[in-house]
CSV table of C-alpha atoms and ligand atoms in Angstrom, one decimal:
chain,number,residue,atom,x,y,z
A,13,MET,CA,76.3,152.0,-38.6
A,14,LYS,CA,76.8,148.5,-39.3
A,15,TYR,CA,76.3,145.8,-41.9
A,16,HIS,CA,76.3,141.9,-42.2
A,17,LEU,CA,77.0,140.6,-45.6
A,18,VAL,CA,76.6,137.0,-46.6
A,19,THR,CA,77.9,135.9,-49.6
A,20,PHE,CA,76.8,132.5,-51.4
A,21,GLY,CA,78.1,130.9,-54.6
A,22,CYS,CA,81.3,132.0,-56.9
A,23,GLN,CA,84.0,134.1,-57.1
A,24,ALA,CA,82.1,136.6,-59.3
A,25,ASN,CA,79.5,137.0,-55.9
A,26,GLU,CA,82.6,137.3,-54.1
A,27,ARG,CA,83.9,140.0,-56.5
A,28,ASP,CA,80.6,141.8,-56.0
A,29,SER,CA,80.6,141.4,-52.4
A,30,GLU,CA,83.8,143.4,-52.4
A,31,THR,CA,82.3,146.3,-54.3
A,32,ILE,CA,78.9,146.1,-52.1
A,33,ALA,CA,81.3,146.1,-49.1
A,34,GLY,CA,83.3,149.4,-50.6
A,35,LEU,CA,80.0,151.3,-51.4
A,36,LEU,CA,78.9,150.5,-47.8
A,37,ARG,CA,82.3,151.6,-46.3
A,38,GLU,CA,81.7,155.0,-48.2
A,39,ILE,CA,78.3,156.0,-46.7
A,40,GLY,CA,79.7,154.9,-43.2
A,41,TYR,CA,79.0,151.4,-42.7
A,42,GLU,CA,81.3,149.0,-41.0
A,43,ARG,CA,81.3,145.1,-41.4
A,44,VAL,CA,79.9,142.9,-38.3
A,45,GLU,CA,80.3,139.2,-38.5
A,46,GLU,CA,77.2,139.2,-35.9
A,47,PRO,CA,73.8,139.4,-37.7
A,48,THR,CA,72.2,140.7,-34.3
A,49,GLN,CA,74.3,143.7,-34.1
A,50,ALA,CA,73.7,144.9,-37.7
A,51,ASP,CA,71.7,147.9,-38.9
A,52,LEU,CA,71.7,146.3,-42.5
A,53,ILE,CA,71.6,142.7,-43.4
A,54,LEU,CA,72.4,141.6,-47.1
A,55,PHE,CA,72.3,138.3,-48.6
A,56,ASN,CA,74.3,138.0,-51.9
A,57,THR,CA,72.9,134.9,-53.6
A,58,CYS,CA,73.5,132.1,-56.1
A,59,CYS,CA,71.1,130.2,-58.1
A,60,VAL,CA,73.1,127.7,-59.8
A,61,ARG,CA,71.6,124.8,-58.2
A,62,GLU,CA,68.0,124.7,-56.3
A,63,LYS,CA,70.0,123.5,-53.0
A,64,ALA,CA,71.6,127.0,-52.9
A,65,GLU,CA,68.3,128.7,-53.5
A,66,ASN,CA,66.4,127.1,-51.1
A,67,LYS,CA,69.2,127.7,-48.3
A,68,VAL,CA,69.0,131.2,-48.8
A,69,LEU,CA,65.1,130.9,-48.9
A,70,SER,CA,65.1,129.3,-45.4
A,71,ARG,CA,67.8,132.1,-44.1
A,72,ILE,CA,65.6,134.8,-45.3
A,73,GLY,CA,62.7,133.5,-43.3
A,74,GLU,CA,65.0,133.1,-40.2
A,75,LEU,CA,65.5,136.9,-40.2
A,76,LYS,CA,62.1,137.7,-39.5
A,77,ASP,CA,62.5,137.5,-35.6
A,78,LEU,CA,65.3,140.2,-36.2
A,79,LYS,CA,63.1,142.6,-38.1
A,80,SER,CA,60.7,142.4,-35.4
A,81,GLN,CA,62.8,142.8,-32.7
A,82,ASN,CA,64.6,146.0,-34.5
A,83,PRO,CA,62.0,147.5,-37.0
A,84,HIS,CA,64.6,149.8,-38.3
A,85,LEU,CA,67.1,146.6,-39.2
A,86,ILE,CA,67.1,146.9,-43.1
A,87,ILE,CA,67.4,143.5,-44.9
A,88,GLY,CA,68.4,143.2,-48.3
A,89,ILE,CA,68.7,140.5,-50.8
A,90,CYS,CA,70.7,140.8,-54.0
A,91,GLY,CA,73.0,138.5,-56.6
A,92,CYS,CA,71.8,135.9,-59.1
A,93,MET,CA,68.6,134.7,-57.5
A,94,VAL,CA,66.9,137.9,-57.6
A,95,GLN,CA,67.6,138.0,-61.3
A,96,GLN,CA,64.8,135.6,-61.5
A,97,GLU,CA,61.1,137.3,-61.6
A,98,LYS,CA,59.7,134.2,-60.0
A,99,ILE,CA,61.9,134.4,-56.9
A,100,VAL,CA,61.5,137.8,-56.4
A,101,GLU,CA,57.6,137.5,-56.3
A,102,LYS,CA,58.3,134.6,-53.9
A,103,ILE,CA,60.4,136.7,-51.7
A,104,ARG,CA,57.7,139.6,-51.8
A,105,ARG,CA,55.1,137.3,-50.9
A,106,ARG,CA,56.7,135.0,-48.3
A,107,ALA,CA,59.0,137.5,-46.6
A,108,PRO,CA,57.6,140.9,-46.5
A,109,HIS,CA,60.1,141.8,-44.0
A,110,VAL,CA,62.8,142.2,-46.7
A,111,ASP,CA,63.2,145.7,-47.4
A,112,LEU,CA,65.5,146.0,-50.4
A,113,ILE,CA,66.1,143.8,-53.6
A,114,PHE,CA,68.6,144.7,-55.9
A,115,GLY,CA,70.1,142.9,-59.2
A,116,THR,CA,73.6,142.0,-60.4
A,117,HIS,CA,73.3,145.1,-62.8
A,118,ASN,CA,72.3,147.6,-60.2
A,119,ILE,CA,75.0,147.0,-57.3
A,120,HIS,CA,76.2,150.4,-58.0
A,121,GLU,CA,72.5,152.2,-57.0
A,122,LEU,CA,73.0,150.7,-53.5
A,123,PRO,CA,73.9,153.8,-51.6
A,124,GLU,CA,70.9,155.5,-52.8
A,125,LEU,CA,68.7,152.7,-52.2
A,126,VAL,CA,69.7,152.4,-48.6
A,127,GLN,CA,69.0,156.3,-48.3
A,128,SER,CA,65.6,155.9,-50.1
A,129,ILE,CA,64.6,153.3,-47.6
A,130,LYS,CA,65.7,155.3,-44.7
A,131,ASN,CA,64.0,158.4,-46.0
A,132,LEU,CA,60.6,156.9,-47.4
A,133,ARG,CA,60.6,153.7,-45.4
A,134,VAL,CA,59.2,151.9,-48.2
A,135,PRO,CA,60.6,148.5,-49.9
A,136,GLN,CA,62.9,149.3,-52.7
A,137,VAL,CA,63.3,146.8,-55.8
A,138,HIS,CA,65.5,147.5,-58.4
A,139,ILE,CA,66.5,144.8,-60.9
A,140,LEU,CA,67.8,145.1,-64.5
A,141,PRO,CA,67.9,142.0,-66.8
A,142,ASP,CA,71.0,143.2,-68.3
A,143,ARG,CA,73.3,146.2,-69.0
A,144,GLU,CA,75.0,147.5,-72.2
A,145,GLU,CA,77.6,149.5,-70.3
A,146,ILE,CA,80.0,148.1,-67.8
A,147,VAL,CA,80.1,150.4,-64.6
A,148,GLU,CA,83.7,151.4,-64.0
A,149,GLY,CA,85.4,152.9,-61.1
A,150,LEU,CA,83.2,151.5,-58.0
A,151,PRO,CA,85.0,151.4,-54.7
A,152,SER,CA,86.2,148.0,-53.4
A,153,HIS,CA,86.9,146.7,-49.9
A,154,ARG,CA,89.1,143.1,-50.4
A,155,GLU,CA,89.4,140.6,-47.8
A,156,PHE,CA,93.0,139.8,-48.4
A,157,PRO,CA,95.4,142.9,-48.8
A,158,PHE,CA,98.1,140.7,-50.7
A,159,LYS,CA,95.4,138.8,-53.2
A,160,ALA,CA,92.9,140.2,-55.3
A,161,LEU,CA,89.8,139.2,-57.6
A,162,VAL,CA,89.5,141.3,-60.9
A,163,ASN,CA,86.8,140.7,-63.4
A,164,ILE,CA,87.8,140.5,-66.8
A,165,THR,CA,84.3,139.6,-68.5
A,166,TYR,CA,80.9,139.6,-67.2
A,167,GLY,CA,77.9,137.5,-68.4
A,168,CYS,CA,77.9,134.5,-70.2
A,169,ASN,CA,77.0,133.7,-74.2
A,170,ASN,CA,77.5,129.8,-74.0
A,171,PHE,CA,74.1,128.6,-73.0
A,172,CYS,CA,74.9,125.4,-71.5
A,173,THR,CA,71.4,123.5,-71.3
A,174,TYR,CA,71.7,122.8,-67.8
A,175,CYS,CA,72.9,126.3,-66.7
A,176,ILE,CA,71.0,129.3,-65.6
A,177,VAL,CA,74.2,131.8,-65.6
A,178,PRO,CA,73.5,133.2,-69.2
A,179,TYR,CA,69.9,134.2,-68.0
A,180,VAL,CA,70.6,135.6,-64.8
A,181,ARG,CA,74.4,137.5,-65.5
A,182,GLY,CA,73.4,138.6,-69.0
A,183,ARG,CA,75.5,138.8,-72.2
A,184,GLU,CA,78.9,138.4,-72.0
A,185,LYS,CA,80.7,141.9,-71.9
A,186,SER,CA,84.6,142.3,-71.9
A,187,ARG,CA,86.1,145.0,-70.0
A,188,LEU,CA,88.5,147.1,-71.9
A,189,PRO,CA,92.1,146.2,-71.3
A,190,GLU,CA,93.3,149.6,-70.1
A,191,HIS,CA,90.6,149.4,-67.0
A,192,ILE,CA,91.9,146.0,-66.2
A,193,LEU,CA,95.6,147.0,-66.4
A,194,LYS,CA,95.2,150.2,-64.8
A,195,GLU,CA,93.3,148.4,-61.5
A,196,ILE,CA,95.7,145.6,-61.3
A,197,SER,CA,98.8,148.2,-61.5
A,198,ALA,CA,97.0,150.0,-58.4
A,199,MET,CA,96.6,146.7,-56.7
A,200,SER,CA,100.2,145.7,-57.3
A,201,GLU,CA,101.5,149.2,-56.1
A,202,ASP,CA,99.0,148.4,-53.1
A,203,GLY,CA,101.2,145.3,-52.1
A,204,VAL,CA,98.8,142.6,-54.0
A,205,LEU,CA,100.9,139.8,-55.1
A,206,GLU,CA,98.5,137.3,-56.4
A,207,VAL,CA,95.3,138.2,-59.1
A,208,MET,CA,92.5,136.1,-59.8
A,209,LEU,CA,91.2,137.1,-63.4
A,210,LEU,CA,87.5,136.3,-63.3
A,211,GLY,CA,84.8,135.5,-66.3
A,212,GLN,CA,82.5,132.7,-66.9
A,213,ASN,CA,84.6,131.8,-70.0
A,214,VAL,CA,87.9,133.6,-69.7
A,215,ASN,CA,89.1,132.1,-73.0
A,216,SER,CA,86.7,134.5,-75.1
A,217,TYR,CA,87.6,137.5,-73.4
A,218,GLY,CA,88.0,140.5,-75.7
A,219,LYS,CA,86.0,139.0,-78.8
A,220,ASP,CA,83.5,141.3,-78.1
A,221,LEU,CA,85.9,144.6,-78.3
A,222,THR,CA,86.8,146.9,-81.1
A,223,PRO,CA,89.5,146.1,-81.7
A,224,PRO,CA,89.2,142.9,-80.7
A,225,THR,CA,91.8,141.4,-78.2
A,226,THR,CA,92.6,138.0,-76.9
A,227,PHE,CA,92.9,136.5,-73.4
A,228,ALA,CA,96.4,135.4,-74.3
A,229,GLU,CA,97.3,139.2,-75.3
A,230,LEU,CA,95.7,140.4,-71.9
A,231,LEU,CA,97.8,137.7,-70.0
A,232,GLN,CA,101.0,139.1,-71.6
A,233,GLN,CA,100.2,142.7,-70.5
A,234,VAL,CA,99.3,141.5,-66.9
A,235,ASN,CA,102.5,139.4,-66.4
A,236,ALA,CA,104.4,142.7,-67.4
A,237,ILE,CA,103.3,144.5,-64.3
A,238,PRO,CA,105.7,145.0,-61.9
A,239,GLY,CA,105.3,143.5,-58.3
A,240,LEU,CA,102.9,140.9,-59.1
A,241,ALA,CA,103.7,137.3,-58.6
A,242,ARG,CA,100.9,135.1,-59.5
A,243,ILE,CA,98.2,135.2,-62.3
A,244,ARG,CA,95.2,133.1,-61.8
A,245,TYR,CA,92.3,133.1,-63.9
A,246,MET,CA,88.7,131.2,-63.6
A,247,THR,CA,86.9,129.8,-65.3
A,248,SER,CA,88.3,128.4,-68.7
A,249,HIS,CA,86.1,126.8,-71.3
A,250,PRO,CA,87.7,123.9,-72.9
A,251,ARG,CA,86.2,124.8,-76.2
A,252,ASP,CA,87.8,128.1,-76.3
A,253,PHE,CA,91.7,127.1,-74.9
A,254,SER,CA,93.6,127.6,-77.8
A,255,ASP,CA,96.9,126.2,-78.8
A,256,GLU,CA,98.0,129.9,-79.0
A,257,LEU,CA,96.9,130.3,-75.0
A,258,ILE,CA,99.1,127.6,-74.3
A,259,SER,CA,102.1,128.7,-76.1
A,260,THR,CA,101.8,132.0,-74.4
A,261,ILE,CA,101.2,130.8,-70.9
A,262,ALA,CA,104.5,128.9,-71.3
A,263,GLY,CA,106.3,132.2,-71.9
A,264,LEU,CA,104.7,133.7,-69.0
A,265,ASN,CA,106.7,133.2,-65.5
A,266,LYS,CA,103.6,134.4,-63.3
A,267,VAL,CA,100.9,132.8,-64.8
A,268,SER,CA,99.7,129.7,-62.7
A,269,ARG,CA,100.3,126.2,-63.9
A,270,HIS,CA,96.9,125.5,-62.7
A,271,PHE,CA,94.3,124.8,-65.1
A,272,HIS,CA,90.9,124.4,-64.1
A,273,LEU,CA,88.8,122.7,-67.1
A,274,PRO,CA,85.3,121.9,-66.4
A,275,VAL,CA,84.4,118.9,-68.6
A,276,GLN,CA,81.2,118.5,-67.2
A,277,ALA,CA,80.5,114.8,-68.6
A,278,GLY,CA,82.7,112.1,-70.4
A,279,SER,CA,79.8,110.8,-73.0
A,280,ASN,CA,79.6,112.5,-76.0
A,281,ASP,CA,76.0,112.2,-76.3
A,282,ILE,CA,75.5,114.1,-72.9
A,283,LEU,CA,78.2,116.6,-73.8
A,284,ARG,CA,76.3,117.2,-77.1
A,285,LYS,CA,73.1,117.6,-75.1
A,286,MET,CA,74.5,120.0,-72.8
A,287,ASN,CA,75.8,122.2,-75.7
A,288,ARG,CA,79.2,122.2,-74.5
A,289,GLY,CA,80.9,122.2,-77.8
A,290,TYR,CA,83.7,119.8,-77.6
A,291,THR,CA,83.8,116.1,-77.5
A,292,ARG,CA,85.4,113.7,-75.1
A,293,GLU,CA,88.4,113.0,-77.7
A,294,GLU,CA,88.9,117.0,-78.1
A,295,TYR,CA,88.8,117.4,-74.4
A,296,LEU,CA,91.5,114.7,-73.7
A,297,THR,CA,93.8,116.0,-76.8
A,298,LEU,CA,93.4,119.4,-74.8
A,299,VAL,CA,94.7,118.0,-71.8
A,300,ARG,CA,97.5,116.0,-73.5
A,301,LYS,CA,98.9,119.2,-74.9
A,302,ILE,CA,98.7,121.0,-71.3
A,303,LYS,CA,100.4,117.9,-69.6
A,304,ASN,CA,103.2,117.9,-72.4
A,305,THR,CA,103.8,121.7,-72.1
A,306,PHE,CA,103.4,121.7,-68.5
A,307,PRO,CA,104.6,118.5,-66.6
A,308,GLU,CA,104.2,120.4,-63.5
A,309,ALA,CA,100.5,121.5,-64.3
A,310,SER,CA,97.6,120.5,-61.8
A,311,ILE,CA,94.6,120.1,-63.7
A,312,THR,CA,91.0,120.3,-62.1
A,313,THR,CA,87.4,120.1,-63.3
A,314,ASP,CA,83.6,120.5,-62.8
A,315,ILE,CA,81.7,117.3,-63.2
A,316,ILE,CA,77.8,117.1,-63.2
A,317,VAL,CA,76.2,113.6,-62.6
A,318,GLY,CA,72.6,112.6,-63.5
A,319,PHE,CA,71.9,114.9,-66.5
A,320,PRO,CA,68.5,114.2,-68.3
A,321,GLY,CA,69.2,111.1,-70.3
A,322,GLU,CA,72.4,109.9,-68.7
A,323,SER,CA,72.4,106.1,-69.0
A,324,GLU,CA,74.7,103.8,-66.7
A,325,GLU,CA,77.0,103.7,-69.9
A,326,ASP,CA,77.1,107.5,-70.2
A,327,PHE,CA,78.3,107.7,-66.6
A,328,GLU,CA,80.7,105.2,-67.0
A,329,ASP,CA,82.1,107.3,-69.9
A,330,THR,CA,82.6,109.9,-67.2
A,331,LEU,CA,84.3,107.7,-64.9
A,332,LYS,CA,86.6,106.5,-67.6
A,333,LEU,CA,87.7,110.0,-68.8
A,334,VAL,CA,88.4,110.6,-64.8
A,335,GLU,CA,90.6,107.8,-64.7
A,336,GLU,CA,92.4,108.8,-68.1
A,337,VAL,CA,93.0,112.4,-67.2
A,338,ARG,CA,93.9,111.6,-63.5
A,339,PHE,CA,92.5,115.3,-62.4
A,340,ASP,CA,94.1,116.5,-59.2
A,341,SER,CA,90.8,117.4,-58.0
A,342,ALA,CA,87.2,118.0,-59.1
A,343,PHE,CA,84.3,119.5,-58.0
A,344,THR,CA,81.4,117.2,-58.5
A,345,PHE,CA,77.5,118.0,-58.5
A,346,ILE,CA,74.4,116.6,-58.8
A,347,TYR,CA,72.3,117.8,-61.8
A,348,SER,CA,69.8,120.3,-60.7
A,349,PRO,CA,67.0,121.2,-63.0
A,350,ARG,CA,66.9,125.0,-63.1
A,351,THR,CA,63.6,126.6,-64.6
A,352,GLY,CA,63.9,128.5,-68.0
A,353,THR,CA,66.8,126.4,-69.0
A,354,PRO,CA,66.3,123.8,-71.9
A,355,ALA,CA,67.6,120.8,-69.9
A,356,ALA,CA,64.9,121.2,-67.0
A,357,LYS,CA,62.3,120.2,-69.7
A,358,MET,CA,64.1,117.5,-71.3
A,359,PRO,CA,62.5,113.9,-71.1
A,360,GLU,CA,64.5,111.3,-68.9
A,361,GLN,CA,65.2,113.1,-65.9
A,362,ILE,CA,67.3,111.0,-63.5
A,363,ALA,CA,66.0,109.5,-60.3
A,364,GLU,CA,67.7,111.3,-57.2
A,365,SER,CA,68.9,107.8,-55.7
A,366,VAL,CA,70.5,107.0,-58.9
A,367,LYS,CA,72.1,110.6,-59.1
A,368,LYS,CA,73.0,110.0,-55.5
A,369,SER,CA,74.7,107.0,-55.9
A,370,ARG,CA,76.6,108.2,-59.1
A,371,LEU,CA,77.9,111.1,-57.1
A,372,GLN,CA,79.3,108.8,-54.6
A,373,ARG,CA,81.0,106.2,-57.1
A,374,LEU,CA,82.4,109.3,-58.6
A,375,MET,CA,83.7,111.1,-55.5
A,376,LYS,CA,85.5,107.5,-54.4
A,377,LEU,CA,87.2,107.4,-57.9
A,378,GLN,CA,88.4,111.1,-57.7
A,379,ASN,CA,89.4,110.9,-53.9
A,380,ARG,CA,91.5,108.0,-54.6
A,381,ILE,CA,93.4,109.9,-57.8
A,382,SER,CA,93.7,112.9,-55.6
A,383,LEU,CA,95.4,111.3,-52.8
A,384,GLU,CA,97.8,109.1,-55.3
A,385,ILE,CA,98.8,112.5,-57.3
A,386,ASN,CA,99.3,114.5,-53.9
A,387,GLN,CA,101.2,111.5,-52.4
A,388,GLN,CA,104.0,112.1,-55.2
A,389,LEU,CA,104.4,115.7,-54.0
A,390,LYS,CA,105.9,114.1,-50.7
A,391,GLY,CA,109.6,115.3,-49.7
A,392,LYS,CA,109.1,118.5,-52.6
A,393,VAL,CA,109.7,122.2,-51.6
A,394,MET,CA,106.8,124.4,-52.9
A,395,GLU,CA,106.4,127.9,-52.9
A,396,VAL,CA,103.5,128.8,-50.6
A,397,LEU,CA,101.4,132.1,-50.4
A,398,VAL,CA,100.5,132.4,-46.8
A,399,GLU,CA,96.7,133.3,-46.1
A,400,GLY,CA,97.1,133.3,-42.5
A,401,GLU,CA,95.8,131.0,-39.6
A,402,SER,CA,94.0,127.8,-40.7
A,403,LYS,CA,90.3,127.6,-39.7
A,404,THR,CA,90.4,123.8,-39.3
A,405,SER,CA,93.8,123.5,-38.0
A,406,PRO,CA,94.3,126.3,-35.2
A,407,GLU,CA,97.9,127.4,-34.7
A,408,MET,CA,98.9,126.3,-38.2
A,409,LEU,CA,99.4,128.5,-41.0
A,410,THR,CA,97.5,128.0,-44.4
A,411,GLY,CA,98.6,128.9,-47.7
A,412,ARG,CA,98.4,128.0,-51.4
A,413,THR,CA,100.6,126.7,-54.0
A,414,ASP,CA,100.9,128.1,-57.5
A,415,THR,CA,99.0,124.8,-58.6
A,416,ASN,CA,96.3,126.0,-56.0
A,417,LYS,CA,96.7,123.3,-53.4
A,418,THR,CA,96.3,124.1,-49.9
A,419,VAL,CA,99.3,123.5,-47.6
A,420,ILE,CA,99.2,123.4,-44.1
A,421,PHE,CA,102.2,123.9,-42.0
A,422,PRO,CA,103.8,125.5,-38.3
A,423,GLY,CA,104.9,129.0,-38.5
A,424,PRO,CA,104.5,132.6,-37.3
A,425,LEU,CA,101.3,134.7,-38.4
A,426,SER,CA,104.0,137.2,-39.7
A,427,LEU,CA,104.3,135.2,-42.6
A,428,THR,CA,101.0,135.9,-43.8
A,429,GLY,CA,100.9,137.5,-47.3
A,430,LYS,CA,104.4,136.2,-48.0
A,431,LEU,CA,105.8,133.6,-50.2
A,432,VAL,CA,107.5,131.1,-48.7
A,433,PRO,CA,109.2,127.5,-49.3
A,434,VAL,CA,107.5,124.7,-47.7
A,435,LYS,CA,108.8,121.0,-47.6
A,436,ILE,CA,105.4,118.8,-48.1
A,437,THR,CA,105.8,116.0,-45.4
A,438,VAL,CA,102.2,114.5,-45.1
A,439,PRO,CA,100.1,114.6,-48.5
A,440,GLN,CA,96.3,114.1,-47.8
A,441,THR,CA,93.6,114.0,-50.2
A,442,TRP,CA,92.2,117.5,-50.1
A,443,ILE,CA,95.5,119.3,-48.2
A,444,LEU,CA,99.2,119.0,-48.1
A,445,LYS,CA,100.9,119.4,-44.8
A,446,GLY,CA,104.4,120.5,-44.9
A,447,GLU,CA,107.2,122.3,-42.8
A,448,LEU,CA,108.8,125.6,-43.2
A,449,VAL,CA,112.2,125.5,-45.4
A,450,GLU,CA,115.0,127.7,-43.8
A,451,VAL,CA,115.7,130.3,-46.1
A,452,ILE,CA,119.6,130.8,-45.8
B,502,LIG,N1,73.1,121.7,-61.7
B,502,LIG,C1,74.2,121.2,-61.4
B,502,LIG,N2,75.3,121.7,-61.7
B,502,LIG,C2,75.6,122.7,-62.3
B,502,LIG,N3,76.4,123.5,-62.5
B,502,LIG,C3,75.9,124.7,-63.5
B,502,LIG,N4,74.6,124.4,-63.6
B,502,LIG,C4,74.4,123.2,-62.5
B,502,LIG,C5,73.1,122.8,-62.6
B,502,LIG,N5,71.9,123.1,-63.2
B,502,LIG,C6,78.0,123.3,-62.0
B,502,LIG,C7,78.5,123.2,-63.4
B,502,LIG,C8,79.4,124.5,-63.2
B,502,LIG,C9,79.7,124.9,-62.1
B,502,LIG,C10,80.3,126.1,-61.6
B,502,LIG,O1,78.4,124.6,-61.4
B,502,LIG,O2,79.7,122.1,-63.1
B,502,LIG,O3,80.6,124.4,-63.9
B,503,LIG,FE1,76.9,128.0,-67.3
B,503,LIG,FE2,78.2,127.2,-69.4
B,503,LIG,FE3,78.2,129.7,-69.2
B,503,LIG,FE4,79.9,128.1,-67.6
B,503,LIG,S1,80.1,128.5,-69.8
B,503,LIG,S2,78.4,130.0,-67.0
B,503,LIG,S3,78.2,126.5,-67.2
B,503,LIG,S4,76.6,128.7,-69.4
């Protein structure tokens, strides 16, 4: 039997898809890239912005023909979108060809659900709004043998006013350190060189455990695992990035010098309306501390333009902050109202045309800064973890530096999964081109 799985959204979904792949493998399914060859098609969905949701809804519509050609085909939808009752109703109404809907807290039930559909031939809908206990020990099937995603927390308690994540992923829950360390040790024995520790707010890791622990303590323990070369984490909340954490990272050789610190906006008024819990001045102080401690650090961010009530002046505060910090790169988004969040009901929603033009201005500024920063890397030798052949530049290898920059260079495919020194020759806005340095 064959399955086709499409993953939308963030690394939390990618990690869930690895579990889905692991579970399906245990019940005899193998993965195919072509939906036409599949007996089971699954979409693991994202609802953080409306655009992502609409894309999924139209893709679901397109599957209707496949189902009429093959009535035994099972079509399933999971992930954050279906944690919203309204969306489930919509899918059931508009897409009766969907057989299976399961939520982010029901992934472990997938084998039984598939079996029930086969036995009973009736659609299965299993969605829990939240779950107290974390389900441990599920199988997983990773995309790369040499790097791995590792959940450290689930859910989010921050309730930023624009964000739907706390409503669809539930309350913040930390995994026990022993479970995380056991998983990473096994991965490292299996040849994993790089781990990415995942949580909506990794900096608040461990506060809910008894006894409580901290993210800094967890990093120390992960750093001590033999065989690992690199430790990344995603996402940090600037409010919770403590001095203790900065000094801990300074003493840990494996922890990446990449700091992804979503700022979201540069105006204090907007930051307050977003419920971010820090001011622009506090954010800038944090960046200064990081730059002083790690001169080689790369700092990246997420920014939303067009939040309700954002005036031209507020937006210019964002531009000024971007100039001041000089981010290596930024994910920039147009504010998308999400039903159920406080911001969707706020007055002074910004016109689409204004949002678009602000996004263009912001991207232009950020691209200029990214290129200027990357140009300073010309001639530098950087250690790259090779990921394989580049999809955009065939016959070239692609990999990442410790600072999470993509490097493209000629070399044999046998270097995949290895750490190699690469000299940067042609820095560009999004990527660095380079050449392998001979190791003597
Ligand atoms: N509209 C636009 N961007 C959003 N993000 C989260 N919610 C929204 C929304 N409603 C962005 C934030 C977050 C990133 C993952 O997605 O910048 O950091
Ligand atoms: Fe959303 Fe804020 Fe939680 Fe991030 S920290 S997931 S932006 S509520």
